[in-house]
PDB file of C-alpha atoms in Angstrom:
ATOM      1  CA  MET A 359     213.558  61.801   5.127  1.00 57.00           C
ATOM      2  CA  THR A 360     215.903  64.671   4.271  1.00 67.00           C
ATOM      3  CA  ALA A 361     214.716  68.223   3.804  1.00 65.00           C
ATOM      4  CA  GLU A 362     215.474  68.074   0.085  1.00 69.00           C
ATOM      5  CA  ASN A 363     213.242  65.008  -0.309  1.00 69.00           C
ATOM      6  CA  ALA A 364     210.374  66.372   1.805  1.00 75.00           C
ATOM      7  CA  ALA A 365     207.217  67.410  -0.027  1.00 78.00           C
ATOM      8  CA  MET A 366     206.273  71.069   0.177  1.00 76.00           C
ATOM      9  CA  PRO A 367     202.875  71.724   1.750  1.00 81.00           C
ATOM     10  CA  LYS A 368     200.167  72.268  -0.856  1.00 82.00           C
ATOM     11  CA  VAL A 369     199.129  75.909  -1.238  1.00 76.00           C
ATOM     12  CA  LEU A 370     195.378  75.994  -0.655  1.00 76.00           C
ATOM     13  CA  GLY A 371     194.908  79.718  -1.120  1.00 78.00           C
ATOM     14  CA  LEU A 372     196.283  83.137  -0.330  1.00 80.00           C
ATOM     15  CA  TYR A 373     195.119  84.691   2.911  1.00 86.00           C
ATOM     16  CA  GLU A 374     196.149  88.266   2.320  1.00 87.00           C
ATOM     17  CA  THR A 375     196.170  90.392  -0.833  1.00 88.00           C
ATOM     18  CA  HIS A 376     197.209  94.054  -1.067  1.00 85.00           C
ATOM     19  CA  LEU A 377     196.322  96.675  -3.656  1.00 84.00           C
ATOM     20  CA  THR A 378     197.558 100.221  -4.076  1.00 79.00           C
ATOM     21  CA  VAL A 379     194.682 102.625  -4.698  1.00 84.00           C
ATOM     22  CA  ALA A 380     194.451 106.252  -5.787  1.00 82.00           C
ATOM     23  CA  ASP A 381     191.843 107.271  -3.192  1.00 88.00           C
ATOM     24  CA  LEU A 382     191.508 105.219  -0.012  1.00 91.00           C
ATOM     25  CA  LYS A 383     188.033 106.477   0.903  1.00 94.00           C
ATOM     26  CA  THR A 384     186.585 105.775  -2.561  1.00 94.00           C
ATOM     27  CA  SER A 385     188.181 102.317  -2.775  1.00 93.00           C
ATOM     28  CA  THR A 386     187.147 101.382   0.772  1.00 95.00           C
ATOM     29  CA  GLU A 387     183.549 102.326  -0.002  1.00 96.00           C
ATOM     30  CA  PHE A 388     183.667 100.347  -3.261  1.00 95.00           C
ATOM     31  CA  TYR A 389     185.015  97.135  -1.724  1.00 94.00           C
ATOM     32  CA  ARG A 390     182.722  97.469   1.300  1.00 95.00           C
ATOM     33  CA  ASP A 391     179.486  98.689  -0.313  1.00 95.00           C
ATOM     34  CA  VAL A 392     179.691  97.242  -3.840  1.00 92.00           C
ATOM     35  CA  VAL A 393     181.787  94.092  -3.428  1.00 92.00           C
ATOM     36  CA  GLY A 394     180.382  93.406   0.040  1.00 93.00           C
ATOM     37  CA  LEU A 395     183.566  92.939   2.067  1.00 94.00           C
ATOM     38  CA  GLU A 396     183.458  93.601   5.813  1.00 94.00           C
ATOM     39  CA  LEU A 397     185.670  96.391   7.158  1.00 95.00           C
ATOM     40  CA  ALA A 398     188.350  94.904   9.426  1.00 94.00           C
ATOM     41  CA  ALA A 399     190.352  98.036  10.310  1.00 93.00           C
ATOM     42  CA  SER A 400     191.330 101.391   8.874  1.00 92.00           C
ATOM     43  CA  PHE A 401     194.485 103.320   9.742  1.00 87.00           C
ATOM     44  CA  GLU A 402     194.176 106.805   8.259  1.00 84.00           C
ATOM     45  CA  GLU A 403     197.627 107.904   9.471  1.00 79.00           C
ATOM     46  CA  ARG A 404     199.160 105.042   7.443  1.00 77.00           C
ATOM     47  CA  LYS A 405     196.670 105.446   4.566  1.00 83.00           C
ATOM     48  CA  VAL A 406     195.612 101.787   4.700  1.00 88.00           C
ATOM     49  CA  THR A 407     192.353  99.884   5.139  1.00 93.00           C
ATOM     50  CA  PHE A 408     191.909  96.152   5.690  1.00 93.00           C
ATOM     51  CA  LEU A 409     188.731  94.280   4.756  1.00 94.00           C
ATOM     52  CA  TRP A 410     187.742  90.710   5.568  1.00 94.00           C
ATOM     53  CA  VAL A 411     187.143  88.377   2.627  1.00 91.00           C
ATOM     54  CA  ASP A 412     184.238  85.989   3.409  1.00 85.00           C
ATOM     55  CA  ASP A 413     185.013  85.238   7.037  1.00 78.00           C
ATOM     56  CA  ARG A 414     188.088  86.085   9.066  1.00 79.00           C
ATOM     57  CA  LYS A 415     189.581  82.676   8.365  1.00 77.00           C
ATOM     58  CA  THR A 416     189.300  82.974   4.576  1.00 84.00           C
ATOM     59  CA  GLY A 417     191.252  86.108   3.748  1.00 89.00           C
ATOM     60  CA  MET A 418     191.929  89.790   3.965  1.00 92.00           C
ATOM     61  CA  LEU A 419     192.287  92.590   1.425  1.00 92.00           C
ATOM     62  CA  GLY A 420     194.620  95.485   2.220  1.00 89.00           C
ATOM     63  CA  LEU A 421     194.092  98.773   0.395  1.00 91.00           C
ATOM     64  CA  TRP A 422     197.073 101.133   0.459  1.00 85.00           C
ATOM     65  CA  GLU A 423     196.675 104.674  -0.829  1.00 84.00           C
ATOM     66  CA  THR A 424     199.538 105.625  -3.121  1.00 73.00           C
ATOM     67  CA  GLY A 425     201.627 108.469  -1.896  1.00 62.00           C
ATOM     68  CA  THR A 426     202.560 106.776   1.392  1.00 64.00           C
ATOM     69  CA  ALA A 427     206.264 107.113   0.577  1.00 75.00           C
ATOM     70  CA  ASP A 428     206.816 109.512   3.501  1.00 75.00           C
ATOM     71  CA  GLY A 429     206.120 106.715   5.963  1.00 78.00           C
ATOM     72  CA  VAL A 430     208.553 104.382   4.210  1.00 86.00           C
ATOM     73  CA  LEU A 431     211.199 107.135   4.086  1.00 90.00           C
ATOM     74  CA  GLN A 432     210.864 107.683   7.850  1.00 89.00           C
ATOM     75  CA  ALA A 433     210.765 103.961   8.678  1.00 90.00           C
ATOM     76  CA  PRO A 434     214.538 103.325   8.984  1.00 94.00           C
ATOM     77  CA  ASP A 435     214.972 105.962  11.707  1.00 93.00           C
ATOM     78  CA  ILE A 436     211.809 104.871  13.523  1.00 91.00           C
ATOM     79  CA  LEU A 437     212.805 101.197  13.369  1.00 92.00           C
ATOM     80  CA  ARG A 438     216.316 101.930  14.697  1.00 94.00           C
ATOM     81  CA  ALA A 439     214.839 104.019  17.540  1.00 93.00           C
ATOM     82  CA  LYS A 440     212.783 100.956  18.498  1.00 93.00           C
ATOM     83  CA  GLY A 441     215.814  98.651  18.402  1.00 94.00           C
ATOM     84  CA  VAL A 442     215.004  97.074  15.017  1.00 94.00           C
ATOM     85  CA  GLU A 443     217.547  96.982  12.200  1.00 96.00           C
ATOM     86  CA  PRO A 444     216.278  98.241   8.798  1.00 96.00           C
ATOM     87  CA  LEU A 445     217.248  95.925   5.963  1.00 96.00           C
ATOM     88  CA  GLY A 446     217.577  96.124   2.199  1.00 95.00           C
ATOM     89  CA  PHE A 447     216.275  93.787  -0.491  1.00 93.00           C
ATOM     90  CA  THR A 448     218.785  91.006   0.187  1.00 94.00           C
ATOM     91  CA  GLY A 449     218.710  91.375   3.980  1.00 94.00           C
ATOM     92  CA  GLU A 450     221.699  93.688   4.299  1.00 96.00           C
ATOM     93  CA  PRO A 451     221.592  96.511   6.910  1.00 97.00           C
ATOM     94  CA  VAL A 452     220.661  99.845   5.294  1.00 97.00           C
ATOM     95  CA  THR A 453     220.253 103.472   6.328  1.00 96.00           C
ATOM     96  CA  GLU A 454     217.582 104.308   3.758  1.00 96.00           C
ATOM     97  CA  PRO A 455     214.864 102.508   1.771  1.00 96.00           C
ATOM     98  CA  VAL A 456     215.656 100.891  -1.559  1.00 96.00           C
ATOM     99  CA  VAL A 457     213.826 101.392  -4.837  1.00 95.00           C
ATOM    100  CA  LEU A 458     212.606  98.408  -6.840  1.00 92.00           C
ATOM    101  CA  GLY A 459     213.037  99.922 -10.292  1.00 94.00           C
ATOM    102  CA  TRP A 460     210.735  97.550 -12.176  1.00 92.00           C
ATOM    103  CA  MET A 461     207.656  98.793 -10.271  1.00 87.00           C
ATOM    104  CA  PRO A 462     208.976 101.381  -9.175  1.00 89.00           C
ATOM    105  CA  ALA A 463     208.430 101.199  -5.421  1.00 87.00           C
ATOM    106  CA  LEU A 464     210.131 102.386  -2.280  1.00 90.00           C
ATOM    107  CA  SER A 465     210.824  99.490   0.084  1.00 92.00           C
ATOM    108  CA  ILE A 466     212.340  98.778   3.496  1.00 92.00           C
ATOM    109  CA  TYR A 467     212.529  95.402   5.220  1.00 93.00           C
ATOM    110  CA  PHE A 468     212.954  94.309   8.828  1.00 92.00           C
ATOM    111  CA  LYS A 469     212.561  91.151  10.907  1.00 92.00           C
ATOM    112  CA  ASP A 470     209.905  90.411  13.502  1.00 88.00           C
ATOM    113  CA  PRO A 471     210.877  88.661  16.779  1.00 87.00           C
ATOM    114  CA  ASP A 472     210.566  85.251  15.071  1.00 85.00           C
ATOM    115  CA  GLY A 473     212.795  86.263  12.157  1.00 88.00           C
ATOM    116  CA  HIS A 474     209.991  86.715   9.603  1.00 85.00           C
ATOM    117  CA  SER A 475     210.788  89.291   6.949  1.00 87.00           C
ATOM    118  CA  ILE A 476     208.381  92.245   6.962  1.00 85.00           C
ATOM    119  CA  GLU A 477     208.299  94.843   4.190  1.00 86.00           C
ATOM    120  CA  PHE A 478     207.009  98.394   4.140  1.00 85.00           C
ATOM    121  CA  ILE A 479     206.417  99.333   0.500  1.00 83.00           C
ATOM    122  CA  SER A 480     205.034 102.311  -1.367  1.00 82.00           C
ATOM    123  CA  VAL A 481     204.576 102.478  -5.132  1.00 80.00           C
ATOM    124  CA  LEU A 482     206.255 105.588  -6.528  1.00 84.00           C
ATOM    125  CA  ASP A 483     204.538 107.915  -8.968  1.00 82.00           C
ATOM    126  CA  ALA A 484     207.120 107.425 -11.708  1.00 88.00           C
ATOM    127  CA  ASP A 485     207.698 105.294 -14.775  1.00 92.00           C
ATOM    128  CA  PRO A 486     209.193 101.843 -14.221  1.00 91.00           C
ATOM    129  CA  ASP A 487     212.910 101.490 -14.922  1.00 94.00           C
ATOM    130  CA  ARG A 488     213.989  97.820 -14.979  1.00 94.00           C
ATOM    131  CA  SER A 489     217.586  98.821 -15.658  1.00 96.00           C
ATOM    132  CA  PHE A 490     217.726 100.556 -12.249  1.00 96.00           C
ATOM    133  CA  GLY A 491     217.455  97.209 -10.480  1.00 94.00           C
ATOM    134  CA  VAL A 492     217.255  97.483  -6.686  1.00 96.00           C
ATOM    135  CA  ARG A 493     219.308 100.356  -5.310  1.00 96.00           C
ATOM    136  CA  PRO A 494     219.129 102.997  -2.563  1.00 97.00           C
ATOM    137  CA  PHE A 495     216.472 105.697  -2.788  1.00 96.00           C
ATOM    138  CA  SER A 496     219.179 108.419  -2.901  1.00 96.00           C
ATOM    139  CA  GLU A 497     220.453 106.899  -6.167  1.00 96.00           C
ATOM    140  CA  TRP A 498     216.905 106.911  -7.589  1.00 96.00           C
ATOM    141  CA  GLN A 499     216.605 110.611  -6.724  1.00 94.00           C
ATOM    142  CA  ALA A 500     220.042 111.395  -8.203  1.00 94.00           C
ATOM    143  CA  GLN A 501     219.096 110.084 -11.615  1.00 91.00           C
ATOM    144  CA  GLY A 502     216.846 113.077 -11.985  1.00 71.00           C
TER     145      GLY A 502
END
């Protein structure tokens, strides 16, 4: 059987879902105390909390406080210092994060040791601009 004739595995669910939130503490309390999810881990320095959905095998919810752009802006230098190449939207080497204009969000990609693509992303506090496409953050800033 060739790869093009092989059947794709059936998607049975999504393990991990991420939401951007205005206030991490308030949202964590809501999803823990009201919705009933179990706290998995909280990383205040990264402004993110993870909660288990049902049991640890079922799923996870990640809550990311908006305004984490500073971490994404610093990521290229930190990644390079650790011997990891920062990448843009199409996998090209970059020196700065890109902006996904349709959201808009600041984004930087890199590969783990197995070649999986990992993305750091932070939603920007600005109006979406689909015409911007995906371009370097410096170009987003230059447009005023």
